[in-house]
Amino acid sequence: MLHRAPRTLILLAIPLAAALMAGCGGGGESDTAMEAVPAASMTTVDPATAGTISGKIMLDGDAPPADAIQMAADPNCARMHDSPVMTEFVITDMEGGLQNAFVYIKGGLEGMSFPVPSEPVVLNQEGCVYVPHVLGLQVGQELNILNSDATLHNIHATPTANQEFNIGQPVANMSTTRTFDSVEVMVPFKCDVHRWMNSYAGVLDHPYFAVSSMDGSFSIGNVPPGDYTVGVWHERLGEMEMAVTVGEMATADASFTYSAAE
């Protein structure tokens, strides 16, 4: 059975004048990483018995039409594109597969500890949009924030469980690294200079998460056999969850369907 949680509210409009004042700002930044968990206490997952959670995230009904993003306020952004850039709030394929949904194990891993990946996750500012639009990483894992554009960007993370940060990157090829200390689904990002730019990061204390692809499909591998609660989050359509059982070397289905009418 699917259980709905309250919808996510998104506030994007920020006055440009205040944004430019914050463009080079710091404020509430933290590079503190989580203390290392001793290797002996890490959960060992046997690949010979591990299973998979997979499925598709679907939208029942017509997706709201995407809007063209108006980039004329910054000519540096506008000249990077030969055709209009569309909003990414609700993206589906011809069959209703929903892109950019964050799927994760929400319950069932209590008492387990997992190593933090040494490879950073990258959030890029490219063509005056965030790439990717939705991402996931673990507590203590490095997030490498890049500016690939020859214009000022301001990366403003507004979490509730973690520490807010506000970083100016005025020139191309700048890079900043940050980490998160607490689990949070989701951490919003915005650019105070370009009000249309937004992105989200799911921060978990385990590696069992995925972002739905262009056709709505996802797969979470190397899952220890057991009973779990799987959650899904979407920025406009809200959250749902379901119970699944992962057998040894088996694939459990965790497909979700949102309703466009809600």
PDB file of N, CA and C in Angstrom, residues 114-197:
ATOM      1  N   PHE A 114      27.741   1.933   6.720  1.00  0.00           N
ATOM      2  CA  PHE A 114      28.300   1.721   5.390  1.00  0.00           C
ATOM      3  C   PHE A 114      29.423   2.731   5.136  1.00  0.00           C
ATOM      4  N   PRO A 115      30.450   2.326   4.405  1.00  0.00           N
ATOM      5  CA  PRO A 115      31.571   3.236   4.144  1.00  0.00           C
ATOM      6  C   PRO A 115      31.146   4.426   3.291  1.00  0.00           C
ATOM      7  N   VAL A 116      31.804   5.546   3.515  1.00  0.00           N
ATOM      8  CA  VAL A 116      31.550   6.750   2.721  1.00  0.00           C
ATOM      9  C   VAL A 116      32.401   6.682   1.455  1.00  0.00           C
ATOM     10  N   PRO A 117      31.793   6.820   0.282  1.00  0.00           N
ATOM     11  CA  PRO A 117      32.582   6.762  -0.960  1.00  0.00           C
ATOM     12  C   PRO A 117      33.655   7.838  -1.003  1.00  0.00           C
ATOM     13  N   SER A 118      34.820   7.469  -1.521  1.00  0.00           N
ATOM     14  CA  SER A 118      35.900   8.443  -1.676  1.00  0.00           C
ATOM     15  C   SER A 118      35.709   9.318  -2.911  1.00  0.00           C
ATOM     16  N   GLU A 119      34.908   8.846  -3.854  1.00  0.00           N
ATOM     17  CA  GLU A 119      34.659   9.602  -5.085  1.00  0.00           C
ATOM     18  C   GLU A 119      33.616  10.684  -4.808  1.00  0.00           C
ATOM     19  N   PRO A 120      33.912  11.949  -5.152  1.00  0.00           N
ATOM     20  CA  PRO A 120      32.924  13.003  -4.908  1.00  0.00           C
ATOM     21  C   PRO A 120      31.760  12.937  -5.887  1.00  0.00           C
ATOM     22  N   VAL A 121      30.649  13.518  -5.491  1.00  0.00           N
ATOM     23  CA  VAL A 121      29.504  13.739  -6.378  1.00  0.00           C
ATOM     24  C   VAL A 121      29.626  15.151  -6.930  1.00  0.00           C
ATOM     25  N   VAL A 122      29.324  15.315  -8.208  1.00  0.00           N
ATOM     26  CA  VAL A 122      29.521  16.613  -8.868  1.00  0.00           C
ATOM     27  C   VAL A 122      28.176  17.270  -9.146  1.00  0.00           C
ATOM     28  N   LEU A 123      28.063  18.520  -8.749  1.00  0.00           N
ATOM     29  CA  LEU A 123      26.943  19.382  -9.138  1.00  0.00           C
ATOM     30  C   LEU A 123      27.524  20.506  -9.986  1.00  0.00           C
ATOM     31  N   ASN A 124      27.141  20.525 -11.249  1.00  0.00           N
ATOM     32  CA  ASN A 124      27.727  21.471 -12.198  1.00  0.00           C
ATOM     33  C   ASN A 124      26.726  22.578 -12.531  1.00  0.00           C
ATOM     34  N   GLN A 125      27.255  23.762 -12.780  1.00  0.00           N
ATOM     35  CA  GLN A 125      26.468  24.872 -13.309  1.00  0.00           C
ATOM     36  C   GLN A 125      26.896  25.052 -14.753  1.00  0.00           C
ATOM     37  N   GLU A 126      26.019  24.642 -15.643  1.00  0.00           N
ATOM     38  CA  GLU A 126      26.360  24.551 -17.056  1.00  0.00           C
ATOM     39  C   GLU A 126      25.217  25.109 -17.890  1.00  0.00           C
ATOM     40  N   GLY A 127      25.497  26.140 -18.677  1.00  0.00           N
ATOM     41  CA  GLY A 127      24.441  26.777 -19.448  1.00  0.00           C
ATOM     42  C   GLY A 127      23.425  27.470 -18.564  1.00  0.00           C
ATOM     43  N   CYS A 128      23.869  27.875 -17.380  1.00  0.00           N
ATOM     44  CA  CYS A 128      23.019  28.553 -16.398  1.00  0.00           C
ATOM     45  C   CYS A 128      21.863  27.687 -15.912  1.00  0.00           C
ATOM     46  N   VAL A 129      22.103  26.388 -15.826  1.00  0.00           N
ATOM     47  CA  VAL A 129      21.214  25.459 -15.146  1.00  0.00           C
ATOM     48  C   VAL A 129      22.083  24.519 -14.325  1.00  0.00           C
ATOM     49  N   TYR A 130      21.491  23.931 -13.290  1.00  0.00           N
ATOM     50  CA  TYR A 130      22.196  22.933 -12.494  1.00  0.00           C
ATOM     51  C   TYR A 130      22.115  21.581 -13.182  1.00  0.00           C
ATOM     52  N   VAL A 131      23.234  20.887 -13.217  1.00  0.00           N
ATOM     53  CA  VAL A 131      23.306  19.539 -13.791  1.00  0.00           C
ATOM     54  C   VAL A 131      24.044  18.641 -12.795  1.00  0.00           C
ATOM     55  N   PRO A 132      23.377  17.599 -12.260  1.00  0.00           N
ATOM     56  CA  PRO A 132      22.006  17.176 -12.554  1.00  0.00           C
ATOM     57  C   PRO A 132      20.984  17.971 -11.760  1.00  0.00           C
ATOM     58  N   HIS A 133      19.728  17.790 -12.120  1.00  0.00           N
ATOM     59  CA  HIS A 133      18.651  18.487 -11.423  1.00  0.00           C
ATOM     60  C   HIS A 133      18.381  17.859 -10.055  1.00  0.00           C
ATOM     61  N   VAL A 134      18.528  16.547  -9.964  1.00  0.00           N
ATOM     62  CA  VAL A 134      18.357  15.809  -8.707  1.00  0.00           C
ATOM     63  C   VAL A 134      19.528  14.853  -8.560  1.00  0.00           C
ATOM     64  N   LEU A 135      20.109  14.789  -7.371  1.00  0.00           N
ATOM     65  CA  LEU A 135      21.241  13.902  -7.132  1.00  0.00           C
ATOM     66  C   LEU A 135      21.157  13.337  -5.723  1.00  0.00           C
ATOM     67  N   GLY A 136      21.991  12.340  -5.455  1.00  0.00           N
ATOM     68  CA  GLY A 136      22.072  11.747  -4.132  1.00  0.00           C
ATOM     69  C   GLY A 136      23.515  11.567  -3.720  1.00  0.00           C
ATOM     70  N   LEU A 137      23.775  11.628  -2.414  1.00  0.00           N
ATOM     71  CA  LEU A 137      25.103  11.379  -1.874  1.00  0.00           C
ATOM     72  C   LEU A 137      24.965  10.958  -0.426  1.00  0.00           C
ATOM     73  N   GLN A 138      26.064  10.491   0.150  1.00  0.00           N
ATOM     74  CA  GLN A 138      26.046  10.025   1.526  1.00  0.00           C
ATOM     75  C   GLN A 138      26.561  11.101   2.484  1.00  0.00           C
ATOM     76  N   VAL A 139      26.145  10.976   3.727  1.00  0.00           N
ATOM     77  CA  VAL A 139      26.662  11.840   4.780  1.00  0.00           C
ATOM     78  C   VAL A 139      28.194  11.736   4.789  1.00  0.00           C
ATOM     79  N   GLY A 140      28.873  12.865   4.771  1.00  0.00           N
ATOM     80  CA  GLY A 140      30.327  12.884   4.775  1.00  0.00           C
ATOM     81  C   GLY A 140      30.969  12.757   3.409  1.00  0.00           C
ATOM     82  N   GLN A 141      30.213  12.435   2.386  1.00  0.00           N
ATOM     83  CA  GLN A 141      30.764  12.338   1.035  1.00  0.00           C
ATOM     84  C   GLN A 141      30.928  13.733   0.450  1.00  0.00           C
ATOM     85  N   GLU A 142      32.008  13.954  -0.283  1.00  0.00           N
ATOM     86  CA  GLU A 142      32.262  15.267  -0.847  1.00  0.00           C
ATOM     87  C   GLU A 142      31.303  15.582  -1.987  1.00  0.00           C
ATOM     88  N   LEU A 143      30.781  16.801  -1.969  1.00  0.00           N
ATOM     89  CA  LEU A 143      30.020  17.356  -3.076  1.00  0.00           C
ATOM     90  C   LEU A 143      30.896  18.414  -3.733  1.00  0.00           C
ATOM     91  N   ASN A 144      31.268  18.169  -4.975  1.00  0.00           N
ATOM     92  CA  ASN A 144      32.113  19.092  -5.724  1.00  0.00           C
ATOM     93  C   ASN A 144      31.216  19.970  -6.594  1.00  0.00           C
ATOM     94  N   ILE A 145      31.160  21.255  -6.274  1.00  0.00           N
ATOM     95  CA  ILE A 145      30.293  22.195  -6.981  1.00  0.00           C
ATOM     96  C   ILE A 145      31.139  22.964  -7.985  1.00  0.00           C
ATOM     97  N   LEU A 146      30.803  22.836  -9.272  1.00  0.00           N
ATOM     98  CA  LEU A 146      31.584  23.438 -10.348  1.00  0.00           C
ATOM     99  C   LEU A 146      30.811  24.572 -11.011  1.00  0.00           C
ATOM    100  N   ASN A 147      31.542  25.546 -11.512  1.00  0.00           N
ATOM    101  CA  ASN A 147      30.975  26.576 -12.374  1.00  0.00           C
ATOM    102  C   ASN A 147      31.631  26.444 -13.742  1.00  0.00           C
ATOM    103  N   SER A 148      30.873  25.927 -14.701  1.00  0.00           N
ATOM    104  CA  SER A 148      31.403  25.770 -16.059  1.00  0.00           C
ATOM    105  C   SER A 148      31.070  26.964 -16.945  1.00  0.00           C
ATOM    106  N   ASP A 149      30.416  27.981 -16.377  1.00  0.00           N
ATOM    107  CA  ASP A 149      29.965  29.132 -17.152  1.00  0.00           C
ATOM    108  C   ASP A 149      30.847  30.353 -16.901  1.00  0.00           C
ATOM    109  N   ALA A 150      30.998  31.156 -17.928  1.00  0.00           N
ATOM    110  CA  ALA A 150      31.770  32.399 -17.806  1.00  0.00           C
ATOM    111  C   ALA A 150      30.863  33.522 -17.323  1.00  0.00           C
ATOM    112  N   THR A 151      30.227  33.283 -16.193  1.00  0.00           N
ATOM    113  CA  THR A 151      29.372  34.286 -15.570  1.00  0.00           C
ATOM    114  C   THR A 151      29.254  33.975 -14.087  1.00  0.00           C
ATOM    115  N   LEU A 152      28.821  34.959 -13.303  1.00  0.00           N
ATOM    116  CA  LEU A 152      28.683  34.790 -11.863  1.00  0.00           C
ATOM    117  C   LEU A 152      27.553  33.839 -11.523  1.00  0.00           C
ATOM    118  N   HIS A 153      27.844  32.858 -10.665  1.00  0.00           N
ATOM    119  CA  HIS A 153      26.811  32.021 -10.062  1.00  0.00           C
ATOM    120  C   HIS A 153      26.957  32.094  -8.551  1.00  0.00           C
ATOM    121  N   ASN A 154      25.856  31.880  -7.892  1.00  0.00           N
ATOM    122  CA  ASN A 154      25.817  31.904  -6.433  1.00  0.00           C
ATOM    123  C   ASN A 154      25.093  30.649  -5.969  1.00  0.00           C
ATOM    124  N   ILE A 155      25.823  29.738  -5.329  1.00  0.00           N
ATOM    125  CA  ILE A 155      25.252  28.463  -4.895  1.00  0.00           C
ATOM    126  C   ILE A 155      24.769  28.621  -3.470  1.00  0.00           C
ATOM    127  N   HIS A 156      23.465  28.558  -3.307  1.00  0.00           N
ATOM    128  CA  HIS A 156      22.850  28.785  -2.007  1.00  0.00           C
ATOM    129  C   HIS A 156      22.078  27.533  -1.611  1.00  0.00           C
ATOM    130  N   ALA A 157      22.655  26.744  -0.698  1.00  0.00           N
ATOM    131  CA  ALA A 157      21.986  25.550  -0.178  1.00  0.00           C
ATOM    132  C   ALA A 157      21.163  25.956   1.036  1.00  0.00           C
ATOM    133  N   THR A 158      19.900  25.516   1.077  1.00  0.00           N
ATOM    134  CA  THR A 158      19.007  25.890   2.172  1.00  0.00           C
ATOM    135  C   THR A 158      18.433  24.643   2.855  1.00  0.00           C
ATOM    136  N   PRO A 159      19.287  23.864   3.510  1.00  0.00           N
ATOM    137  CA  PRO A 159      18.803  22.667   4.206  1.00  0.00           C
ATOM    138  C   PRO A 159      18.106  23.043   5.510  1.00  0.00           C
ATOM    139  N   THR A 160      17.494  22.040   6.143  1.00  0.00           N
ATOM    140  CA  THR A 160      16.911  22.233   7.467  1.00  0.00           C
ATOM    141  C   THR A 160      17.658  21.431   8.526  1.00  0.00           C
ATOM    142  N   ALA A 161      18.186  20.269   8.171  1.00  0.00           N
ATOM    143  CA  ALA A 161      18.915  19.429   9.120  1.00  0.00           C
ATOM    144  C   ALA A 161      20.419  19.670   9.066  1.00  0.00           C
ATOM    145  N   ASN A 162      20.897  20.265   7.993  1.00  0.00           N
ATOM    146  CA  ASN A 162      22.317  20.549   7.823  1.00  0.00           C
ATOM    147  C   ASN A 162      22.546  22.058   7.880  1.00  0.00           C
ATOM    148  N   GLN A 163      23.815  22.443   7.730  1.00  0.00           N
ATOM    149  CA  GLN A 163      24.163  23.857   7.816  1.00  0.00           C
ATOM    150  C   GLN A 163      24.032  24.527   6.455  1.00  0.00           C
ATOM    151  N   GLU A 164      23.362  25.644   6.431  1.00  0.00           N
ATOM    152  CA  GLU A 164      23.200  26.422   5.206  1.00  0.00           C
ATOM    153  C   GLU A 164      24.550  26.953   4.736  1.00  0.00           C
ATOM    154  N   PHE A 165      24.729  27.015   3.417  1.00  0.00           N
ATOM    155  CA  PHE A 165      25.900  27.703   2.888  1.00  0.00           C
ATOM    156  C   PHE A 165      25.526  28.498   1.652  1.00  0.00           C
ATOM    157  N   ASN A 166      26.344  29.491   1.367  1.00  0.00           N
ATOM    158  CA  ASN A 166      26.070  30.462   0.318  1.00  0.00           C
ATOM    159  C   ASN A 166      27.406  30.871  -0.285  1.00  0.00           C
ATOM    160  N   ILE A 167      27.692  30.401  -1.500  1.00  0.00           N
ATOM    161  CA  ILE A 167      29.022  30.519  -2.084  1.00  0.00           C
ATOM    162  C   ILE A 167      28.940  31.255  -3.415  1.00  0.00           C
ATOM    163  N   GLY A 168      29.778  32.259  -3.601  1.00  0.00           N
ATOM    164  CA  GLY A 168      29.878  32.930  -4.883  1.00  0.00           C
ATOM    165  C   GLY A 168      30.974  32.317  -5.738  1.00  0.00           C
ATOM    166  N   GLN A 169      30.658  32.072  -7.019  1.00  0.00           N
ATOM    167  CA  GLN A 169      31.646  31.606  -7.993  1.00  0.00           C
ATOM    168  C   GLN A 169      31.574  32.543  -9.200  1.00  0.00           C
ATOM    169  N   PRO A 170      32.398  33.591  -9.224  1.00  0.00           N
ATOM    170  CA  PRO A 170      32.239  34.642 -10.232  1.00  0.00           C
ATOM    171  C   PRO A 170      32.832  34.332 -11.600  1.00  0.00           C
ATOM    172  N   VAL A 171      33.700  33.331 -11.720  1.00  0.00           N
ATOM    173  CA  VAL A 171      34.345  33.069 -13.007  1.00  0.00           C
ATOM    174  C   VAL A 171      34.252  31.586 -13.343  1.00  0.00           C
ATOM    175  N   ALA A 172      34.510  31.286 -14.613  1.00  0.00           N
ATOM    176  CA  ALA A 172      34.422  29.903 -15.092  1.00  0.00           C
ATOM    177  C   ALA A 172      35.497  29.029 -14.460  1.00  0.00           C
ATOM    178  N   ASN A 173      35.168  27.770 -14.319  1.00  0.00           N
ATOM    179  CA  ASN A 173      36.058  26.706 -13.848  1.00  0.00           C
ATOM    180  C   ASN A 173      36.382  26.792 -12.365  1.00  0.00           C
ATOM    181  N   MET A 174      35.630  27.581 -11.619  1.00  0.00           N
ATOM    182  CA  MET A 174      35.790  27.559 -10.173  1.00  0.00           C
ATOM    183  C   MET A 174      35.165  26.282  -9.605  1.00  0.00           C
ATOM    184  N   SER A 175      35.704  25.827  -8.493  1.00  0.00           N
ATOM    185  CA  SER A 175      35.239  24.592  -7.861  1.00  0.00           C
ATOM    186  C   SER A 175      35.249  24.765  -6.351  1.00  0.00           C
ATOM    187  N   THR A 176      34.198  24.300  -5.707  1.00  0.00           N
ATOM    188  CA  THR A 176      34.079  24.362  -4.256  1.00  0.00           C
ATOM    189  C   THR A 176      33.595  23.013  -3.757  1.00  0.00           C
ATOM    190  N   THR A 177      34.154  22.556  -2.636  1.00  0.00           N
ATOM    191  CA  THR A 177      33.763  21.270  -2.072  1.00  0.00           C
ATOM    192  C   THR A 177      33.084  21.475  -0.725  1.00  0.00           C
ATOM    193  N   ARG A 178      31.967  20.776  -0.532  1.00  0.00           N
ATOM    194  CA  ARG A 178      31.246  20.805   0.727  1.00  0.00           C
ATOM    195  C   ARG A 178      30.814  19.377   1.082  1.00  0.00           C
ATOM    196  N   THR A 179      30.530  19.165   2.373  1.00  0.00           N
ATOM    197  CA  THR A 179      29.971  17.904   2.840  1.00  0.00           C
ATOM    198  C   THR A 179      28.762  18.212   3.714  1.00  0.00           C
ATOM    199  N   PHE A 180      27.923  17.186   3.906  1.00  0.00           N
ATOM    200  CA  PHE A 180      26.768  17.297   4.785  1.00  0.00           C
ATOM    201  C   PHE A 180      26.944  16.338   5.953  1.00  0.00           C
ATOM    202  N   ASP A 181      26.518  16.797   7.135  1.00  0.00           N
ATOM    203  CA  ASP A 181      26.734  16.038   8.362  1.00  0.00           C
ATOM    204  C   ASP A 181      25.540  15.191   8.788  1.00  0.00           C
ATOM    205  N   SER A 182      24.370  15.438   8.204  1.00  0.00           N
ATOM    206  CA  SER A 182      23.154  14.769   8.666  1.00  0.00           C
ATOM    207  C   SER A 182      22.319  14.278   7.489  1.00  0.00           C
ATOM    208  N   VAL A 183      21.547  13.238   7.743  1.00  0.00           N
ATOM    209  CA  VAL A 183      20.609  12.736   6.742  1.00  0.00           C
ATOM    210  C   VAL A 183      19.545  13.799   6.476  1.00  0.00           C
ATOM    211  N   GLU A 184      19.247  14.024   5.193  1.00  0.00           N
ATOM    212  CA  GLU A 184      18.197  14.978   4.835  1.00  0.00           C
ATOM    213  C   GLU A 184      17.678  14.699   3.430  1.00  0.00           C
ATOM    214  N   VAL A 185      16.381  14.515   3.339  1.00  0.00           N
ATOM    215  CA  VAL A 185      15.699  14.318   2.045  1.00  0.00           C
ATOM    216  C   VAL A 185      14.589  15.363   1.949  1.00  0.00           C
ATOM    217  N   MET A 186      14.851  16.467   1.217  1.00  0.00           N
ATOM    218  CA  MET A 186      15.969  16.757   0.328  1.00  0.00           C
ATOM    219  C   MET A 186      16.600  18.100   0.728  1.00  0.00           C
ATOM    220  N   VAL A 187      17.827  18.364   0.197  1.00  0.00           N
ATOM    221  CA  VAL A 187      18.481  19.653   0.370  1.00  0.00           C
ATOM    222  C   VAL A 187      18.276  20.475  -0.910  1.00  0.00           C
ATOM    223  N   PRO A 188      17.594  21.621  -0.819  1.00  0.00           N
ATOM    224  CA  PRO A 188      17.411  22.452  -2.017  1.00  0.00           C
ATOM    225  C   PRO A 188      18.638  23.326  -2.291  1.00  0.00           C
ATOM    226  N   PHE A 189      18.903  23.521  -3.571  1.00  0.00           N
ATOM    227  CA  PHE A 189      19.928  24.465  -4.028  1.00  0.00           C
ATOM    228  C   PHE A 189      19.259  25.491  -4.930  1.00  0.00           C
ATOM    229  N   LYS A 190      19.740  26.713  -4.849  1.00  0.00           N
ATOM    230  CA  LYS A 190      19.278  27.750  -5.751  1.00  0.00           C
ATOM    231  C   LYS A 190      20.439  28.680  -6.060  1.00  0.00           C
ATOM    232  N   CYS A 191      20.267  29.486  -7.090  1.00  0.00           N
ATOM    233  CA  CYS A 191      21.233  30.525  -7.433  1.00  0.00           C
ATOM    234  C   CYS A 191      20.545  31.857  -7.198  1.00  0.00           C
ATOM    235  N   ASP A 192      21.076  32.653  -6.290  1.00  0.00           N
ATOM    236  CA  ASP A 192      20.456  33.937  -5.972  1.00  0.00           C
ATOM    237  C   ASP A 192      20.601  34.954  -7.100  1.00  0.00           C
ATOM    238  N   VAL A 193      21.500  34.693  -8.036  1.00  0.00           N
ATOM    239  CA  VAL A 193      21.685  35.592  -9.170  1.00  0.00           C
ATOM    240  C   VAL A 193      20.711  35.244 -10.293  1.00  0.00           C
ATOM    241  N   HIS A 194      20.535  33.937 -10.553  1.00  0.00           N
ATOM    242  CA  HIS A 194      19.646  33.473 -11.619  1.00  0.00           C
ATOM    243  C   HIS A 194      18.501  32.703 -10.963  1.00  0.00           C
ATOM    244  N   ARG A 195      17.374  33.337 -10.799  1.00  0.00           N
ATOM    245  CA  ARG A 195      16.300  32.808  -9.972  1.00  0.00           C
ATOM    246  C   ARG A 195      15.677  31.526 -10.530  1.00  0.00           C
ATOM    247  N   TRP A 196      15.910  31.230 -11.800  1.00  0.00           N
ATOM    248  CA  TRP A 196      15.336  30.016 -12.375  1.00  0.00           C
ATOM    249  C   TRP A 196      16.135  28.756 -12.032  1.00  0.00           C
ATOM    250  N   MET A 197      17.343  28.918 -11.523  1.00  0.00           N
ATOM    251  CA  MET A 197      18.200  27.761 -11.275  1.00  0.00           C
ATOM    252  C   MET A 197      17.828  27.094  -9.954  1.00  0.00           C
TER     253      MET A 197
END
